[in-house]
């Protein structure tokens, strides 16, 4: 691993800055292999009605446990504060973690987070002892509300879930980064390619959470490795500090004492 | 005497004095699971002491893949 600074999630320090989802893989084996090769130390999962005919989800649960990673349950599919709070409480009981990726759908067309319900649910859950990782849009003012409530992590979208469009509004993300330098900032959705992840990491985003970009790659295990390298490279670049962009060319080779064999005699 | 409940939207008849745990066990719930009773979360510590009533709606919830 590189010598980059660790990622901090509510006091838990992690070496990997990639958080990975457990859904949409072509097979359970590919899921396990992809997650392992990603180097991620946090895996997201969810809850649904139990289907006893499908063994109650026990085999998935055993697979996830065998990975030995930090679990980040989500509240995907919740539309109201009450639904999300219930789901968070069930997740805490089942998964024995107070981390919750708080998702509240505001519109079914693009799965855009509902900022009003999100802020309400965040306050209730923080007061109940949860460590809330809210999935939000890139709106600076919503980010401010979440931070003022006590969130130590916020997770704005790059673009809508599953679109793979990358960072639609880098300016907005940069504004959140610059305004809240102490907050752990994770881009949570819309990353499609490793180059998108590098762009975010170079901007100073602390980590990337993704799922579809790996699970729907033609070779998910290889793509998991590609993202691991990209995110590490982007972080290294951020810590190293990129050069300033210029409008005019400046020679990189020293010109002092250069021999004059390229001189043309126009006389 | 039996009462009728709905578990994961399926009707099920259970004896009148059943607890929440009795009802979901009769349904075939496989641990680990979490429970909602009429859209309220009931902690595991209360499953065996919570009584159920006619027309109660129970949801049995367990882990699935997620992003």
PDB file of C-alpha atoms in Angstrom, chain A:
ATOM      1  CA  UNK A   1       0.000   0.000   0.000  1.00  0.00           C
ATOM      2  CA  UNK A   2       0.962   3.617  -0.407  1.00  0.00           C
ATOM      3  CA  UNK A   3       1.979   6.002   2.318  1.00  0.00           C
ATOM      4  CA  UNK A   4      -1.126   8.172   2.026  1.00  0.00           C
ATOM      5  CA  UNK A   5      -2.913   9.356   5.138  1.00  0.00           C
ATOM      6  CA  UNK A   6      -5.673   7.053   6.459  1.00  0.00           C
ATOM      7  CA  UNK A   7      -9.351   7.647   5.810  1.00  0.00           C
ATOM      8  CA  UNK A   8     -11.277   8.602   8.939  1.00  0.00           C
ATOM      9  CA  UNK A   9     -14.890   7.464   9.400  1.00  0.00           C
ATOM     10  CA  UNK A  10     -16.130   8.673  12.783  1.00  0.00           C
ATOM     11  CA  UNK A  11     -12.768   7.865  14.369  1.00  0.00           C
ATOM     12  CA  UNK A  12     -12.161   4.566  12.558  1.00  0.00           C
ATOM     13  CA  UNK A  13      -9.028   4.839  10.443  1.00  0.00           C
ATOM     14  CA  UNK A  14      -8.875   2.864   7.198  1.00  0.00           C
ATOM     15  CA  UNK A  15      -6.075   2.418   4.687  1.00  0.00           C
ATOM     16  CA  UNK A  16      -8.341   1.950   1.683  1.00  0.00           C
ATOM     17  CA  UNK A  17     -10.270   4.932   0.359  1.00  0.00           C
ATOM     18  CA  UNK A  18     -12.644   2.770  -1.655  1.00  0.00           C
ATOM     19  CA  UNK A  19     -15.961   1.676  -0.182  1.00  0.00           C
ATOM     20  CA  UNK A  20     -17.686  -0.938  -2.273  1.00  0.00           C
ATOM     21  CA  UNK A  21     -21.208  -2.252  -2.730  1.00  0.00           C
ATOM     22  CA  UNK A  22     -22.303  -5.880  -2.714  1.00  0.00           C
ATOM     23  CA  UNK A  23     -25.097  -5.728  -5.325  1.00  0.00           C
ATOM     24  CA  UNK A  24     -25.516  -6.413  -9.045  1.00  0.00           C
ATOM     25  CA  UNK A  25     -22.567  -8.802  -9.527  1.00  0.00           C
ATOM     26  CA  UNK A  26     -23.012 -11.604 -12.065  1.00  0.00           C
ATOM     27  CA  UNK A  27     -22.530 -14.246  -9.341  1.00  0.00           C
ATOM     28  CA  UNK A  28     -21.836 -14.499  -5.597  1.00  0.00           C
ATOM     29  CA  UNK A  29     -18.320 -15.715  -6.355  1.00  0.00           C
ATOM     30  CA  UNK A  30     -17.581 -12.719  -8.576  1.00  0.00           C
ATOM     31  CA  UNK A  31     -18.934 -10.482  -5.824  1.00  0.00           C
ATOM     32  CA  UNK A  32     -16.566 -11.961  -3.263  1.00  0.00           C
ATOM     33  CA  UNK A  33     -13.572 -11.891  -5.608  1.00  0.00           C
ATOM     34  CA  UNK A  34     -14.271  -8.330  -6.732  1.00  0.00           C
ATOM     35  CA  UNK A  35     -14.629  -7.036  -3.195  1.00  0.00           C
ATOM     36  CA  UNK A  36     -11.418  -8.790  -2.134  1.00  0.00           C
ATOM     37  CA  UNK A  37      -9.450  -7.456  -5.111  1.00  0.00           C
ATOM     38  CA  UNK A  38     -10.751  -3.937  -4.581  1.00  0.00           C
ATOM     39  CA  UNK A  39      -8.882  -3.778  -1.287  1.00  0.00           C
ATOM     40  CA  UNK A  40     -11.955  -2.092   0.214  1.00  0.00           C
ATOM     41  CA  UNK A  41     -12.319  -2.302   3.970  1.00  0.00           C
ATOM     42  CA  UNK A  42     -15.970  -1.251   3.960  1.00  0.00           C
ATOM     43  CA  UNK A  43     -18.779  -3.058   2.154  1.00  0.00           C
ATOM     44  CA  UNK A  44     -22.340  -1.801   1.825  1.00  0.00           C
ATOM     45  CA  UNK A  45     -25.402  -3.997   2.150  1.00  0.00           C
ATOM     46  CA  UNK A  46     -29.095  -3.605   2.761  1.00  0.00           C
ATOM     47  CA  UNK A  47     -32.284  -5.129   4.135  1.00  0.00           C
ATOM     48  CA  UNK A  48     -35.424  -6.502   2.598  1.00  0.00           C
ATOM     49  CA  UNK A  49     -38.338  -8.753   3.391  1.00  0.00           C
ATOM     50  CA  UNK A  50     -37.108 -12.234   4.130  1.00  0.00           C
ATOM     51  CA  UNK A  51     -37.927 -14.918   1.607  1.00  0.00           C
ATOM     52  CA  UNK A  52     -37.823 -18.295   3.408  1.00  0.00           C
ATOM     53  CA  UNK A  53     -37.799 -20.038   0.005  1.00  0.00           C
ATOM     54  CA  UNK A  54     -34.440 -18.355  -0.686  1.00  0.00           C
ATOM     55  CA  UNK A  55     -32.964 -19.585   2.577  1.00  0.00           C
ATOM     56  CA  UNK A  56     -33.816 -16.248   4.177  1.00  0.00           C
ATOM     57  CA  UNK A  57     -30.713 -14.608   2.700  1.00  0.00           C
ATOM     58  CA  UNK A  58     -28.499 -16.686   5.002  1.00  0.00           C
ATOM     59  CA  UNK A  59     -25.993 -17.614   2.305  1.00  0.00           C
ATOM     60  CA  UNK A  60     -25.420 -13.970   1.341  1.00  0.00           C
ATOM     61  CA  UNK A  61     -24.999 -13.045   4.977  1.00  0.00           C
ATOM     62  CA  UNK A  62     -22.438 -15.812   5.505  1.00  0.00           C
ATOM     63  CA  UNK A  63     -20.495 -14.675   2.424  1.00  0.00           C
ATOM     64  CA  UNK A  64     -20.384 -11.083   3.601  1.00  0.00           C
ATOM     65  CA  UNK A  65     -19.286 -12.093   7.072  1.00  0.00           C
ATOM     66  CA  UNK A  66     -16.509 -14.248   5.632  1.00  0.00           C
ATOM     67  CA  UNK A  67     -14.980 -11.133   4.045  1.00  0.00           C
ATOM     68  CA  UNK A  68     -14.276  -9.726   7.499  1.00  0.00           C
ATOM     69  CA  UNK A  69     -14.894  -6.101   6.484  1.00  0.00           C
ATOM     70  CA  UNK A  70     -16.609  -3.162   8.137  1.00  0.00           C
ATOM     71  CA  UNK A  71     -20.303  -3.238   7.252  1.00  0.00           C
ATOM     72  CA  UNK A  72     -22.113  -0.142   6.055  1.00  0.00           C
ATOM     73  CA  UNK A  73     -25.848  -0.851   5.855  1.00  0.00           C
ATOM     74  CA  UNK A  74     -27.964   1.462   3.742  1.00  0.00           C
ATOM     75  CA  UNK A  75     -31.568   2.625   3.847  1.00  0.00           C
ATOM     76  CA  UNK A  76     -32.085   2.262   0.094  1.00  0.00           C
ATOM     77  CA  UNK A  77     -35.666   2.542  -1.059  1.00  0.00           C
ATOM     78  CA  UNK A  78     -36.877   4.582   1.918  1.00  0.00           C
ATOM     79  CA  UNK A  79     -39.014   7.606   1.073  1.00  0.00           C
ATOM     80  CA  UNK A  80     -39.903   8.868   4.542  1.00  0.00           C
ATOM     81  CA  UNK A  81     -38.079   9.669   7.744  1.00  0.00           C
ATOM     82  CA  UNK A  82     -40.038   7.001   9.616  1.00  0.00           C
ATOM     83  CA  UNK A  83     -39.122   4.296   7.105  1.00  0.00           C
ATOM     84  CA  UNK A  84     -35.461   5.249   7.220  1.00  0.00           C
ATOM     85  CA  UNK A  85     -35.328   5.386  11.008  1.00  0.00           C
ATOM     86  CA  UNK A  86     -36.949   1.943  11.257  1.00  0.00           C
ATOM     87  CA  UNK A  87     -34.547   0.530   8.706  1.00  0.00           C
ATOM     88  CA  UNK A  88     -31.555   2.018  10.495  1.00  0.00           C
ATOM     89  CA  UNK A  89     -32.645   0.462  13.785  1.00  0.00           C
ATOM     90  CA  UNK A  90     -33.129  -2.945  12.178  1.00  0.00           C
ATOM     91  CA  UNK A  91     -29.702  -2.658  10.529  1.00  0.00           C
ATOM     92  CA  UNK A  92     -28.055  -1.795  13.831  1.00  0.00           C
ATOM     93  CA  UNK A  93     -29.597  -4.840  15.451  1.00  0.00           C
ATOM     94  CA  UNK A  94     -28.806  -7.274  12.634  1.00  0.00           C
ATOM     95  CA  UNK A  95     -25.370  -6.050  11.625  1.00  0.00           C
ATOM     96  CA  UNK A  96     -24.145  -4.892  15.031  1.00  0.00           C
ATOM     97  CA  UNK A  97     -22.963  -1.533  13.735  1.00  0.00           C
ATOM     98  CA  UNK A  98     -24.010   2.029  14.433  1.00  0.00           C
ATOM     99  CA  UNK A  99     -22.860   3.136  10.968  1.00  0.00           C
ATOM    100  CA  UNK A 100     -25.715   3.875   8.596  1.00  0.00           C
ATOM    101  CA  UNK A 101     -25.622   5.050   4.996  1.00  0.00           C
ATOM    102  CA  UNK A 102     -28.727   7.190   5.105  1.00  0.00           C
ATOM    103  CA  UNK A 103     -30.572   7.282   1.794  1.00  0.00           C
ATOM    104  CA  UNK A 104     -33.962   8.898   1.346  1.00  0.00           C
ATOM    105  CA  UNK A 105     -35.361   8.877  -2.152  1.00  0.00           C
ATOM    106  CA  UNK A 106     -36.940  12.171  -3.177  1.00  0.00           C
ATOM    107  CA  UNK A 107     -37.711  11.311  -6.768  1.00  0.00           C
ATOM    108  CA  UNK A 108     -38.003   7.903  -8.365  1.00  0.00           C
ATOM    109  CA  UNK A 109     -36.847   9.119 -11.794  1.00  0.00           C
ATOM    110  CA  UNK A 110     -33.266   9.805 -10.827  1.00  0.00           C
ATOM    111  CA  UNK A 111     -33.296   8.527  -7.229  1.00  0.00           C
ATOM    112  CA  UNK A 112     -32.345  12.032  -6.125  1.00  0.00           C
ATOM    113  CA  UNK A 113     -32.038  12.271  -2.345  1.00  0.00           C
ATOM    114  CA  UNK A 114     -34.822  14.143  -0.538  1.00  0.00           C
ATOM    115  CA  UNK A 115     -32.914  16.851   1.332  1.00  0.00           C
ATOM    116  CA  UNK A 116     -35.720  17.712   3.742  1.00  0.00           C
ATOM    117  CA  UNK A 117     -36.424  14.162   4.886  1.00  0.00           C
ATOM    118  CA  UNK A 118     -32.680  13.501   4.946  1.00  0.00           C
ATOM    119  CA  UNK A 119     -32.015  16.313   7.392  1.00  0.00           C
ATOM    120  CA  UNK A 120     -34.937  15.232   9.600  1.00  0.00           C
ATOM    121  CA  UNK A 121     -33.834  11.591   9.691  1.00  0.00           C
ATOM    122  CA  UNK A 122     -30.197  12.538  10.248  1.00  0.00           C
ATOM    123  CA  UNK A 123     -31.085  14.517  13.369  1.00  0.00           C
ATOM    124  CA  UNK A 124     -33.172  11.670  14.824  1.00  0.00           C
ATOM    125  CA  UNK A 125     -30.510   9.054  14.141  1.00  0.00           C
ATOM    126  CA  UNK A 126     -27.576  11.119  15.415  1.00  0.00           C
ATOM    127  CA  UNK A 127     -29.527  11.722  18.628  1.00  0.00           C
ATOM    128  CA  UNK A 128     -30.085   7.960  18.870  1.00  0.00           C
ATOM    129  CA  UNK A 129     -26.352   7.276  18.755  1.00  0.00           C
ATOM    130  CA  UNK A 130     -25.970   6.399  15.078  1.00  0.00           C
ATOM    131  CA  UNK A 131     -22.948   7.431  13.060  1.00  0.00           C
ATOM    132  CA  UNK A 132     -24.743   8.791  10.031  1.00  0.00           C
ATOM    133  CA  UNK A 133     -23.209   8.794   6.549  1.00  0.00           C
ATOM    134  CA  UNK A 134     -25.834  10.764   4.617  1.00  0.00           C
ATOM    135  CA  UNK A 135     -26.219  10.324   0.857  1.00  0.00           C
ATOM    136  CA  UNK A 136     -26.983  13.826  -0.380  1.00  0.00           C
ATOM    137  CA  UNK A 137     -26.878  15.965  -3.491  1.00  0.00           C
ATOM    138  CA  UNK A 138     -23.957  18.329  -4.064  1.00  0.00           C
ATOM    139  CA  UNK A 139     -25.877  21.263  -2.541  1.00  0.00           C
ATOM    140  CA  UNK A 140     -23.609  23.256  -0.264  1.00  0.00           C
ATOM    141  CA  UNK A 141     -26.423  24.394   2.025  1.00  0.00           C
ATOM    142  CA  UNK A 142     -27.734  20.882   2.606  1.00  0.00           C
ATOM    143  CA  UNK A 143     -24.175  19.866   3.380  1.00  0.00           C
ATOM    144  CA  UNK A 144     -24.016  22.719   5.878  1.00  0.00           C
ATOM    145  CA  UNK A 145     -27.200  21.544   7.633  1.00  0.00           C
ATOM    146  CA  UNK A 146     -25.838  18.007   7.877  1.00  0.00           C
ATOM    147  CA  UNK A 147     -22.512  19.194   9.249  1.00  0.00           C
ATOM    148  CA  UNK A 148     -24.195  21.493  11.763  1.00  0.00           C
ATOM    149  CA  UNK A 149     -26.294  18.576  13.013  1.00  0.00           C
ATOM    150  CA  UNK A 150     -23.079  16.712  13.781  1.00  0.00           C
ATOM    151  CA  UNK A 151     -22.273  14.587  10.731  1.00  0.00           C
ATOM    152  CA  UNK A 152     -18.557  13.862  10.478  1.00  0.00           C
ATOM    153  CA  UNK A 153     -18.997  12.307   7.045  1.00  0.00           C
ATOM    154  CA  UNK A 154     -21.108  13.492   4.135  1.00  0.00           C
ATOM    155  CA  UNK A 155     -21.597  11.640   0.879  1.00  0.00           C
ATOM    156  CA  UNK A 156     -22.732  13.797  -2.048  1.00  0.00           C
ATOM    157  CA  UNK A 157     -23.477  12.283  -5.408  1.00  0.00           C
ATOM    158  CA  UNK A 158     -21.251  12.685  -8.431  1.00  0.00           C
ATOM    159  CA  UNK A 159     -24.274  11.910 -10.612  1.00  0.00           C
ATOM    160  CA  UNK A 160     -27.405   9.795 -10.082  1.00  0.00           C
ATOM    161  CA  UNK A 161     -27.064   6.222  -8.840  1.00  0.00           C
ATOM    162  CA  UNK A 162     -26.065   3.727 -11.477  1.00  0.00           C
ATOM    163  CA  UNK A 163     -25.624   6.248 -14.296  1.00  0.00           C
ATOM    164  CA  UNK A 164     -21.840   6.116 -14.496  1.00  0.00           C
ATOM    165  CA  UNK A 165     -21.749   9.712 -15.684  1.00  0.00           C
ATOM    166  CA  UNK A 166     -18.980  10.759 -13.324  1.00  0.00           C
ATOM    167  CA  UNK A 167     -18.869  14.198 -11.706  1.00  0.00           C
ATOM    168  CA  UNK A 168     -21.638  16.304 -13.259  1.00  0.00           C
ATOM    169  CA  UNK A 169     -20.845  19.341 -11.141  1.00  0.00           C
ATOM    170  CA  UNK A 170     -17.219  19.422 -10.049  1.00  0.00           C
ATOM    171  CA  UNK A 171     -17.607  23.054  -8.981  1.00  0.00           C
ATOM    172  CA  UNK A 172     -20.268  22.139  -6.423  1.00  0.00           C
ATOM    173  CA  UNK A 173     -18.203  19.288  -5.017  1.00  0.00           C
ATOM    174  CA  UNK A 174     -15.151  21.522  -4.808  1.00  0.00           C
ATOM    175  CA  UNK A 175     -17.196  24.111  -2.936  1.00  0.00           C
ATOM    176  CA  UNK A 176     -18.232  21.510  -0.346  1.00  0.00           C
ATOM    177  CA  UNK A 177     -14.641  20.325  -0.068  1.00  0.00           C
ATOM    178  CA  UNK A 178     -13.292  23.838   0.417  1.00  0.00           C
ATOM    179  CA  UNK A 179     -16.033  24.914   2.811  1.00  0.00           C
ATOM    180  CA  UNK A 180     -15.767  21.865   5.100  1.00  0.00           C
ATOM    181  CA  UNK A 181     -12.129  20.789   5.055  1.00  0.00           C
ATOM    182  CA  UNK A 182     -12.442  18.816   8.305  1.00  0.00           C
ATOM    183  CA  UNK A 183     -15.381  16.676   7.153  1.00  0.00           C
ATOM    184  CA  UNK A 184     -14.775  13.293   5.560  1.00  0.00           C
ATOM    185  CA  UNK A 185     -16.135  13.767   2.044  1.00  0.00           C
ATOM    186  CA  UNK A 186     -17.100  10.671   0.073  1.00  0.00           C
ATOM    187  CA  UNK A 187     -18.489  10.741  -3.463  1.00  0.00           C
ATOM    188  CA  UNK A 188     -21.219   8.158  -3.259  1.00  0.00           C
ATOM    189  CA  UNK A 189     -22.765   7.617  -6.662  1.00  0.00           C
ATOM    190  CA  UNK A 190     -22.396   8.090 -10.380  1.00  0.00           C
ATOM    191  CA  UNK A 191     -18.777   7.022 -10.686  1.00  0.00           C
ATOM    192  CA  UNK A 192     -18.465   5.000 -13.889  1.00  0.00           C
ATOM    193  CA  UNK A 193     -14.782   4.829 -14.703  1.00  0.00           C
ATOM    194  CA  UNK A 194     -11.514   4.977 -12.778  1.00  0.00           C
ATOM    195  CA  UNK A 195     -10.799   8.360 -14.403  1.00  0.00           C
ATOM    196  CA  UNK A 196     -13.901   9.755 -12.645  1.00  0.00           C
ATOM    197  CA  UNK A 197     -12.575   8.502  -9.331  1.00  0.00           C
ATOM    198  CA  UNK A 198      -9.148  10.023  -9.966  1.00  0.00           C
ATOM    199  CA  UNK A 199     -10.750  13.377 -10.782  1.00  0.00           C
ATOM    200  CA  UNK A 200     -12.640  13.357  -7.485  1.00  0.00           C
ATOM    201  CA  UNK A 201      -9.662  12.245  -5.446  1.00  0.00           C
ATOM    202  CA  UNK A 202      -7.378  14.876  -7.009  1.00  0.00           C
ATOM    203  CA  UNK A 203      -9.938  17.501  -5.956  1.00  0.00           C
ATOM    204  CA  UNK A 204      -9.497  16.439  -2.362  1.00  0.00           C
ATOM    205  CA  UNK A 205     -12.481  14.140  -1.960  1.00  0.00           C
ATOM    206  CA  UNK A 206     -11.525  11.700   0.794  1.00  0.00           C
ATOM    207  CA  UNK A 207     -12.991   8.484  -0.606  1.00  0.00           C
ATOM    208  CA  UNK A 208     -15.222   6.917  -3.234  1.00  0.00           C
ATOM    209  CA  UNK A 209     -18.207   4.658  -2.696  1.00  0.00           C
ATOM    210  CA  UNK A 210     -19.223   2.689  -5.763  1.00  0.00           C
ATOM    211  CA  UNK A 211     -20.931  -0.485  -6.827  1.00  0.00           C
ATOM    212  CA  UNK A 212     -22.297  -0.569 -10.379  1.00  0.00           C
ATOM    213  CA  UNK A 213     -19.042   0.566 -11.984  1.00  0.00           C
ATOM    214  CA  UNK A 214     -17.386  -2.634 -10.787  1.00  0.00           C
ATOM    215  CA  UNK A 215     -20.335  -5.019 -10.787  1.00  0.00           C
ATOM    216  CA  UNK A 216     -21.370  -4.138 -14.346  1.00  0.00           C
ATOM    217  CA  UNK A 217     -17.868  -4.048 -15.814  1.00  0.00           C
ATOM    218  CA  UNK A 218     -17.157  -6.772 -18.342  1.00  0.00           C
ATOM    219  CA  UNK A 219     -14.579  -8.146 -15.917  1.00  0.00           C
ATOM    220  CA  UNK A 220     -15.568  -6.978 -12.448  1.00  0.00           C
ATOM    221  CA  UNK A 221     -12.510  -8.336 -10.645  1.00  0.00           C
ATOM    222  CA  UNK A 222     -10.156  -6.496 -12.993  1.00  0.00           C
ATOM    223  CA  UNK A 223     -12.203  -3.311 -12.693  1.00  0.00           C
ATOM    224  CA  UNK A 224     -12.080  -3.586  -8.903  1.00  0.00           C
ATOM    225  CA  UNK A 225      -8.307  -3.604  -9.147  1.00  0.00           C
ATOM    226  CA  UNK A 226      -8.371  -0.667 -11.554  1.00  0.00           C
ATOM    227  CA  UNK A 227     -10.438   1.407  -9.137  1.00  0.00           C
ATOM    228  CA  UNK A 228      -8.170   0.521  -6.226  1.00  0.00           C
ATOM    229  CA  UNK A 229      -5.155   1.802  -8.163  1.00  0.00           C
ATOM    230  CA  UNK A 230      -6.977   4.876  -9.478  1.00  0.00           C
ATOM    231  CA  UNK A 231      -8.195   5.953  -6.059  1.00  0.00           C
ATOM    232  CA  UNK A 232      -4.766   5.465  -4.563  1.00  0.00           C
ATOM    233  CA  UNK A 233      -3.200   7.436  -7.437  1.00  0.00           C
ATOM    234  CA  UNK A 234      -5.709  10.248  -7.082  1.00  0.00           C
ATOM    235  CA  UNK A 235      -5.074  10.521  -3.365  1.00  0.00           C
ATOM    236  CA  UNK A 236      -1.318  10.519  -3.843  1.00  0.00           C
ATOM    237  CA  UNK A 237      -1.704  13.266  -6.436  1.00  0.00           C
ATOM    238  CA  UNK A 238      -3.851  15.332  -4.092  1.00  0.00           C
ATOM    239  CA  UNK A 239      -1.364  15.012  -1.263  1.00  0.00           C
ATOM    240  CA  UNK A 240       1.520  15.740  -3.635  1.00  0.00           C
ATOM    241  CA  UNK A 241      -0.189  18.899  -4.933  1.00  0.00           C
ATOM    242  CA  UNK A 242      -0.573  19.284  -8.714  1.00  0.00           C
ATOM    243  CA  UNK A 243       1.328  21.995 -10.586  1.00  0.00           C
ATOM    244  CA  UNK A 244      -0.400  25.218 -11.578  1.00  0.00           C
ATOM    245  CA  UNK A 245      -1.916  25.221 -15.056  1.00  0.00           C
ATOM    246  CA  UNK A 246      -0.517  27.804 -17.539  1.00  0.00           C
ATOM    247  CA  UNK A 247      -1.735  29.213 -20.822  1.00  0.00           C
ATOM    248  CA  UNK A 248       1.626  29.424 -22.558  1.00  0.00           C
ATOM    249  CA  UNK A 249       4.344  26.899 -23.172  1.00  0.00           C
ATOM    250  CA  UNK A 250       7.473  26.968 -21.097  1.00  0.00           C
ATOM    251  CA  UNK A 251      10.351  24.671 -22.099  1.00  0.00           C
ATOM    252  CA  UNK A 252      11.012  21.887 -19.677  1.00  0.00           C
ATOM    253  CA  UNK A 253      14.558  21.344 -20.932  1.00  0.00           C
ATOM    254  CA  UNK A 254      17.062  23.941 -19.745  1.00  0.00           C
ATOM    255  CA  UNK A 255      18.064  26.252 -22.618  1.00  0.00           C
ATOM    256  CA  UNK A 256      21.094  27.826 -20.973  1.00  0.00           C
ATOM    257  CA  UNK A 257      24.350  26.886 -22.772  1.00  0.00           C
ATOM    258  CA  UNK A 258      22.435  25.008 -25.399  1.00  0.00           C
ATOM    259  CA  UNK A 259      24.545  24.395 -28.521  1.00  0.00           C
ATOM    260  CA  UNK A 260      23.283  26.219 -31.569  1.00  0.00           C
ATOM    261  CA  UNK A 261      22.969  23.438 -34.123  1.00  0.00           C
ATOM    262  CA  UNK A 262      19.258  24.184 -34.583  1.00  0.00           C
ATOM    263  CA  UNK A 263      19.960  27.793 -35.525  1.00  0.00           C
ATOM    264  CA  UNK A 264      18.961  28.582 -39.080  1.00  0.00           C
ATOM    265  CA  UNK A 265      20.839  31.186 -40.999  1.00  0.00           C
ATOM    266  CA  UNK A 266      18.228  33.255 -42.768  1.00  0.00           C
ATOM    267  CA  UNK A 267      20.789  35.775 -43.991  1.00  0.00           C
TER     268      UNK A 267
END
